[in-house]
mmCIF file of C-alpha atoms in Angstrom:
data_model
loop_
_atom_site.group_PDB
_atom_site.id
_atom_site.type_symbol
_atom_site.label_atom_id
_atom_site.label_comp_id
_atom_site.label_asym_id
_atom_site.label_seq_id
_atom_site.Cartn_x
_atom_site.Cartn_y
_atom_site.Cartn_z
ATOM 1 C CA UNK L 1 90.860 15.508 -47.351
ATOM 2 C CA UNK L 2 87.347 15.684 -45.962
ATOM 3 C CA UNK L 3 84.741 17.534 -47.975
ATOM 4 C CA UNK L 4 80.981 17.912 -47.978
ATOM 5 C CA UNK L 5 78.914 18.409 -51.107
ATOM 6 C CA UNK L 6 75.381 19.695 -51.200
ATOM 7 C CA UNK L 7 73.181 20.245 -54.233
ATOM 8 C CA UNK L 8 71.442 21.884 -55.881
ATOM 9 C CA UNK L 9 72.523 25.371 -54.840
ATOM 10 C CA UNK L 10 69.171 26.935 -55.654
ATOM 11 C CA UNK L 11 65.767 25.470 -56.360
ATOM 12 C CA UNK L 12 62.378 26.942 -57.232
ATOM 13 C CA UNK L 13 59.525 24.501 -56.860
ATOM 14 C CA UNK L 14 55.734 24.846 -57.096
ATOM 15 C CA UNK L 15 53.533 24.115 -54.127
ATOM 16 C CA UNK L 16 52.595 20.440 -54.025
ATOM 17 C CA UNK L 17 55.653 19.236 -55.929
ATOM 18 C CA UNK L 18 58.137 16.721 -54.459
ATOM 19 C CA UNK L 19 61.573 17.601 -53.133
ATOM 20 C CA UNK L 20 64.895 15.823 -52.965
ATOM 21 C CA UNK L 21 68.052 17.481 -51.660
ATOM 22 C CA UNK L 22 71.233 15.484 -51.500
ATOM 23 C CA UNK L 23 74.306 15.757 -49.319
ATOM 24 C CA UNK L 24 77.430 13.630 -49.558
ATOM 25 C CA UNK L 25 80.584 13.572 -47.475
ATOM 26 C CA UNK L 26 84.007 12.452 -48.667
ATOM 27 C CA UNK L 27 87.124 11.514 -46.775
ATOM 28 C CA UNK L 28 85.513 10.134 -43.641
ATOM 29 C CA UNK L 29 83.498 7.120 -42.585
ATOM 30 C CA UNK L 30 80.443 6.734 -40.366
ATOM 31 C CA UNK L 31 79.967 10.468 -39.872
ATOM 32 C CA UNK L 32 77.121 11.982 -37.882
ATOM 33 C CA UNK L 33 75.084 13.953 -40.407
ATOM 34 C CA UNK L 34 72.629 16.817 -39.929
ATOM 35 C CA UNK L 35 70.022 18.770 -41.880
ATOM 36 C CA UNK L 36 69.283 22.332 -40.798
ATOM 37 C CA UNK L 37 66.866 24.925 -42.097
ATOM 38 C CA UNK L 38 67.418 28.641 -41.850
ATOM 39 C CA UNK L 39 64.793 31.312 -42.436
ATOM 40 C CA UNK L 40 66.057 34.563 -43.953
ATOM 41 C CA UNK L 41 68.674 36.105 -41.671
ATOM 42 C CA UNK L 42 67.680 33.910 -38.780
ATOM 43 C CA UNK L 43 69.050 31.059 -36.690
ATOM 44 C CA UNK L 44 69.669 27.412 -37.512
ATOM 45 C CA UNK L 45 66.811 24.996 -36.928
ATOM 46 C CA UNK L 46 67.841 21.359 -36.660
ATOM 47 C CA UNK L 47 65.529 19.194 -38.758
ATOM 48 C CA UNK L 48 67.112 15.734 -38.778
ATOM 49 C CA UNK L 49 70.260 13.999 -37.688
ATOM 50 C CA UNK L 50 71.686 10.579 -38.396
ATOM 51 C CA UNK L 51 74.340 8.532 -36.623
ATOM 52 C CA UNK L 52 74.416 5.733 -39.204
ATOM 53 C CA UNK L 53 72.853 4.113 -42.249
ATOM 54 C CA UNK L 54 69.078 3.967 -41.925
ATOM 55 C CA UNK L 55 69.151 5.761 -38.553
ATOM 56 C CA UNK L 56 67.230 9.035 -38.648
ATOM 57 C CA UNK L 57 66.101 11.212 -35.766
ATOM 58 C CA UNK L 58 63.586 13.985 -36.341
ATOM 59 C CA UNK L 59 63.723 17.093 -34.228
ATOM 60 C CA UNK L 60 60.483 18.791 -35.240
ATOM 61 C CA UNK L 61 57.241 17.530 -36.811
ATOM 62 C CA UNK L 62 57.002 18.822 -40.342
ATOM 63 C CA UNK L 63 56.343 18.158 -43.976
ATOM 64 C CA UNK L 64 59.829 16.783 -44.575
ATOM 65 C CA UNK L 65 61.590 13.456 -44.209
ATOM 66 C CA UNK L 66 65.202 12.320 -44.354
ATOM 67 C CA UNK L 67 66.958 9.157 -45.383
ATOM 68 C CA UNK L 68 70.492 7.808 -45.215
ATOM 69 C CA UNK L 69 70.788 5.071 -47.823
ATOM 70 C CA UNK L 70 74.593 4.992 -47.708
ATOM 71 C CA UNK L 71 77.174 5.807 -45.065
ATOM 72 C CA UNK L 72 78.126 9.157 -46.551
ATOM 73 C CA UNK L 73 74.841 10.149 -48.195
ATOM 74 C CA UNK L 74 72.043 12.073 -46.525
ATOM 75 C CA UNK L 75 68.858 12.991 -48.388
ATOM 76 C CA UNK L 76 66.127 15.448 -47.451
ATOM 77 C CA UNK L 77 62.752 14.842 -49.089
ATOM 78 C CA UNK L 78 59.170 15.928 -49.262
ATOM 79 C CA UNK L 79 56.231 14.385 -51.090
ATOM 80 C CA UNK L 80 54.325 17.672 -51.392
ATOM 81 C CA UNK L 81 55.971 21.012 -50.734
ATOM 82 C CA UNK L 82 54.252 23.804 -48.830
ATOM 83 C CA UNK L 83 54.942 27.525 -49.092
ATOM 84 C CA UNK L 84 56.302 27.392 -45.550
ATOM 85 C CA UNK L 85 59.017 24.954 -46.677
ATOM 86 C CA UNK L 86 60.876 27.829 -48.336
ATOM 87 C CA UNK L 87 64.227 28.555 -46.747
ATOM 88 C CA UNK L 88 67.938 27.894 -46.784
ATOM 89 C CA UNK L 89 68.779 24.239 -46.150
ATOM 90 C CA UNK L 90 72.156 23.262 -44.788
ATOM 91 C CA UNK L 91 73.748 19.856 -44.456
ATOM 92 C CA UNK L 92 76.531 19.334 -41.930
ATOM 93 C CA UNK L 93 78.713 16.562 -40.581
ATOM 94 C CA UNK L 94 80.286 16.197 -37.184
ATOM 95 C CA UNK L 95 83.959 16.752 -37.937
ATOM 96 C CA UNK L 96 86.996 16.726 -35.645
ATOM 97 C CA UNK L 97 86.124 20.188 -34.361
ATOM 98 C CA UNK L 98 82.433 21.031 -34.301
ATOM 99 C CA UNK L 99 80.542 20.713 -37.562
ATOM 100 C CA UNK L 100 81.520 21.292 -41.160
ATOM 101 C CA UNK L 101 78.668 22.709 -43.200
ATOM 102 C CA UNK L 102 77.828 22.383 -46.863
ATOM 103 C CA UNK L 103 77.280 25.447 -49.001
ATOM 104 C CA UNK L 104 73.508 25.248 -48.656
ATOM 105 C CA UNK L 105 70.440 25.025 -50.903
ATOM 106 C CA UNK L 106 68.162 28.018 -51.326
ATOM 107 C CA UNK L 107 64.634 26.596 -51.761
ATOM 108 C CA UNK L 108 61.813 28.835 -52.896
ATOM 109 C CA UNK L 109 58.347 27.324 -53.028
ATOM 110 C CA UNK L 110 55.997 29.280 -55.292
ATOM 111 C CA UNK B 1 67.097 21.139 -23.100
ATOM 112 C CA UNK B 2 70.095 23.399 -23.294
ATOM 113 C CA UNK B 3 69.610 26.878 -24.721
ATOM 114 C CA UNK B 4 72.078 29.511 -25.832
ATOM 115 C CA UNK B 5 71.226 33.184 -25.605
ATOM 116 C CA UNK B 6 73.256 35.156 -28.119
ATOM 117 C CA UNK B 7 73.350 38.945 -28.154
ATOM 118 C CA UNK B 8 73.025 41.320 -29.729
ATOM 119 C CA UNK B 9 70.661 40.022 -32.388
ATOM 120 C CA UNK B 10 71.974 42.566 -34.892
ATOM 121 C CA UNK B 11 74.613 45.275 -35.105
ATOM 122 C CA UNK B 12 75.117 48.172 -37.496
ATOM 123 C CA UNK B 13 78.591 49.681 -37.254
ATOM 124 C CA UNK B 14 81.003 51.887 -39.172
ATOM 125 C CA UNK B 15 84.102 50.474 -40.773
ATOM 126 C CA UNK B 16 86.992 50.604 -38.330
ATOM 127 C CA UNK B 17 84.905 50.135 -35.205
ATOM 128 C CA UNK B 18 85.336 47.258 -32.787
ATOM 129 C CA UNK B 19 82.549 44.724 -32.258
ATOM 130 C CA UNK B 20 81.620 42.560 -29.295
ATOM 131 C CA UNK B 21 79.053 39.795 -29.070
ATOM 132 C CA UNK B 22 78.401 37.109 -26.496
ATOM 133 C CA UNK B 23 76.582 33.926 -25.686
ATOM 134 C CA UNK B 24 75.293 32.654 -22.388
ATOM 135 C CA UNK B 25 74.008 29.230 -21.476
ATOM 136 C CA UNK B 26 71.821 27.788 -18.763
ATOM 137 C CA UNK B 27 74.270 24.900 -18.400
ATOM 138 C CA UNK B 28 77.967 24.282 -18.930
ATOM 139 C CA UNK B 29 79.781 23.353 -22.096
ATOM 140 C CA UNK B 30 83.259 21.933 -22.460
ATOM 141 C CA UNK B 31 83.833 23.412 -25.895
ATOM 142 C CA UNK B 32 82.741 26.747 -27.316
ATOM 143 C CA UNK B 33 82.814 27.466 -31.015
ATOM 144 C CA UNK B 34 82.284 30.576 -33.105
ATOM 145 C CA UNK B 35 81.125 30.430 -36.719
ATOM 146 C CA UNK B 36 80.665 33.046 -39.424
ATOM 147 C CA UNK B 37 78.126 32.721 -42.217
ATOM 148 C CA UNK B 38 78.630 34.834 -45.316
ATOM 149 C CA UNK B 39 75.446 35.681 -47.237
ATOM 150 C CA UNK B 40 74.238 32.661 -49.220
ATOM 151 C CA UNK B 41 76.872 30.320 -47.791
ATOM 152 C CA UNK B 42 77.154 27.766 -45.027
ATOM 153 C CA UNK B 43 78.685 28.736 -41.674
ATOM 154 C CA UNK B 44 82.445 28.417 -41.376
ATOM 155 C CA UNK B 45 84.327 27.776 -38.148
ATOM 156 C CA UNK B 46 86.311 30.788 -36.913
ATOM 157 C CA UNK B 47 87.540 29.869 -33.464
ATOM 158 C CA UNK B 48 87.304 26.863 -31.137
ATOM 159 C CA UNK B 49 87.796 27.148 -27.364
ATOM 160 C CA UNK B 50 88.464 24.138 -25.171
ATOM 161 C CA UNK B 51 89.347 25.384 -21.709
ATOM 162 C CA UNK B 52 87.602 27.643 -19.192
ATOM 163 C CA UNK B 53 89.260 31.048 -19.202
ATOM 164 C CA UNK B 54 90.952 30.423 -22.544
ATOM 165 C CA UNK B 55 91.508 33.439 -24.763
ATOM 166 C CA UNK B 56 92.182 32.691 -28.428
ATOM 167 C CA UNK B 57 92.824 34.981 -31.374
ATOM 168 C CA UNK B 58 92.463 34.509 -35.112
ATOM 169 C CA UNK B 59 93.680 37.670 -36.836
ATOM 170 C CA UNK B 60 91.385 40.519 -35.798
ATOM 171 C CA UNK B 61 89.090 38.104 -33.976
ATOM 172 C CA UNK B 62 89.451 37.246 -30.302
ATOM 173 C CA UNK B 63 87.231 34.843 -28.405
ATOM 174 C CA UNK B 64 87.110 33.848 -24.763
ATOM 175 C CA UNK B 65 85.766 30.790 -22.964
ATOM 176 C CA UNK B 66 84.021 32.058 -19.840
ATOM 177 C CA UNK B 67 85.383 30.920 -16.504
ATOM 178 C CA UNK B 68 81.990 29.529 -15.464
ATOM 179 C CA UNK B 69 81.844 27.448 -18.686
ATOM 180 C CA UNK B 70 78.429 29.002 -19.316
ATOM 181 C CA UNK B 71 79.425 31.855 -21.582
ATOM 182 C CA UNK B 72 81.697 32.963 -24.380
ATOM 183 C CA UNK B 73 82.592 36.239 -26.049
ATOM 184 C CA UNK B 74 83.742 37.182 -29.534
ATOM 185 C CA UNK B 75 85.426 40.475 -30.318
ATOM 186 C CA UNK B 76 86.267 41.817 -33.765
ATOM 187 C CA UNK B 77 88.704 44.694 -33.907
ATOM 188 C CA UNK B 78 88.926 47.346 -36.630
ATOM 189 C CA UNK B 79 85.986 45.987 -38.636
ATOM 190 C CA UNK B 80 86.068 45.929 -42.424
ATOM 191 C CA UNK B 81 83.233 45.501 -44.955
ATOM 192 C CA UNK B 82 83.981 41.798 -45.473
ATOM 193 C CA UNK B 83 83.163 41.160 -41.802
ATOM 194 C CA UNK B 84 79.488 41.402 -42.811
ATOM 195 C CA UNK B 85 77.551 38.231 -42.089
ATOM 196 C CA UNK B 86 75.901 36.246 -39.343
ATOM 197 C CA UNK B 87 78.022 35.097 -36.425
ATOM 198 C CA UNK B 88 76.937 32.024 -34.477
ATOM 199 C CA UNK B 89 78.163 30.713 -31.177
ATOM 200 C CA UNK B 90 77.872 27.019 -30.421
ATOM 201 C CA UNK B 91 78.446 24.916 -27.342
ATOM 202 C CA UNK B 92 79.454 21.278 -27.207
ATOM 203 C CA UNK B 93 79.632 18.935 -24.232
ATOM 204 C CA UNK B 94 82.024 16.325 -25.588
ATOM 205 C CA UNK B 95 83.903 15.819 -28.829
ATOM 206 C CA UNK B 96 81.526 14.442 -31.459
ATOM 207 C CA UNK B 97 78.384 15.298 -29.501
ATOM 208 C CA UNK B 98 75.678 17.538 -30.926
ATOM 209 C CA UNK B 99 76.210 21.260 -30.998
ATOM 210 C CA UNK B 100 73.801 23.738 -29.478
ATOM 211 C CA UNK B 101 73.734 26.952 -31.511
ATOM 212 C CA UNK B 102 72.902 30.510 -30.569
ATOM 213 C CA UNK B 103 70.399 32.448 -32.646
ATOM 214 C CA UNK B 104 73.122 34.422 -34.391
ATOM 215 C CA UNK B 105 74.290 38.036 -34.544
ATOM 216 C CA UNK B 106 73.714 39.792 -37.867
ATOM 217 C CA UNK B 107 76.606 42.196 -38.453
ATOM 218 C CA UNK B 108 76.415 45.060 -40.945
ATOM 219 C CA UNK B 109 79.497 47.191 -41.588
ATOM 220 C CA UNK B 110 79.032 50.523 -43.302
ATOM 221 C CA UNK B 111 82.057 51.686 -45.316
#
């Protein structure tokens, strides 16, 4: 069966520290993958999407970057976190019907 | 680009009441989707609609694909406390293409 894993579930990081969030998909090949950010109780902001290994499209200029080193692995990174990077980060893949989302990472930058 | 206007932004209702929310688009979609996000979780697909005019139910939930292809509605009947969460609509042009999401409707159900 097809599953999506996202970790960690929660993260508290100081301002200026690096970030690495990982997302992996199982049970499918060559999926379209997405990173979203959600402010508290608000809508979904698309950050990055990828249609294949090494192919990354950025939707908004920001302090974050994404990489896809393997077919089913999608990584969200930052070299130096800002307070404004706090939020709920969601990974998703383009499944047979719409998207399937991971369980999310709650990032708090302090 | 395409935009989805979802309303209302938030709703506060009593347990047992019915709920309605809708999404409208400036352009057509060929698929409409409705998701629910429980607090602290990722959104989960509730209902998918593939044909203009289609009416689909999933338990107490009923969704309709507008005849113009530019809107969709979600109704929840006899709400219960576990209906609390954020509901998102999404439109899709073709299978596998990117989704366009609404801003979400935050639903609070008072017991």
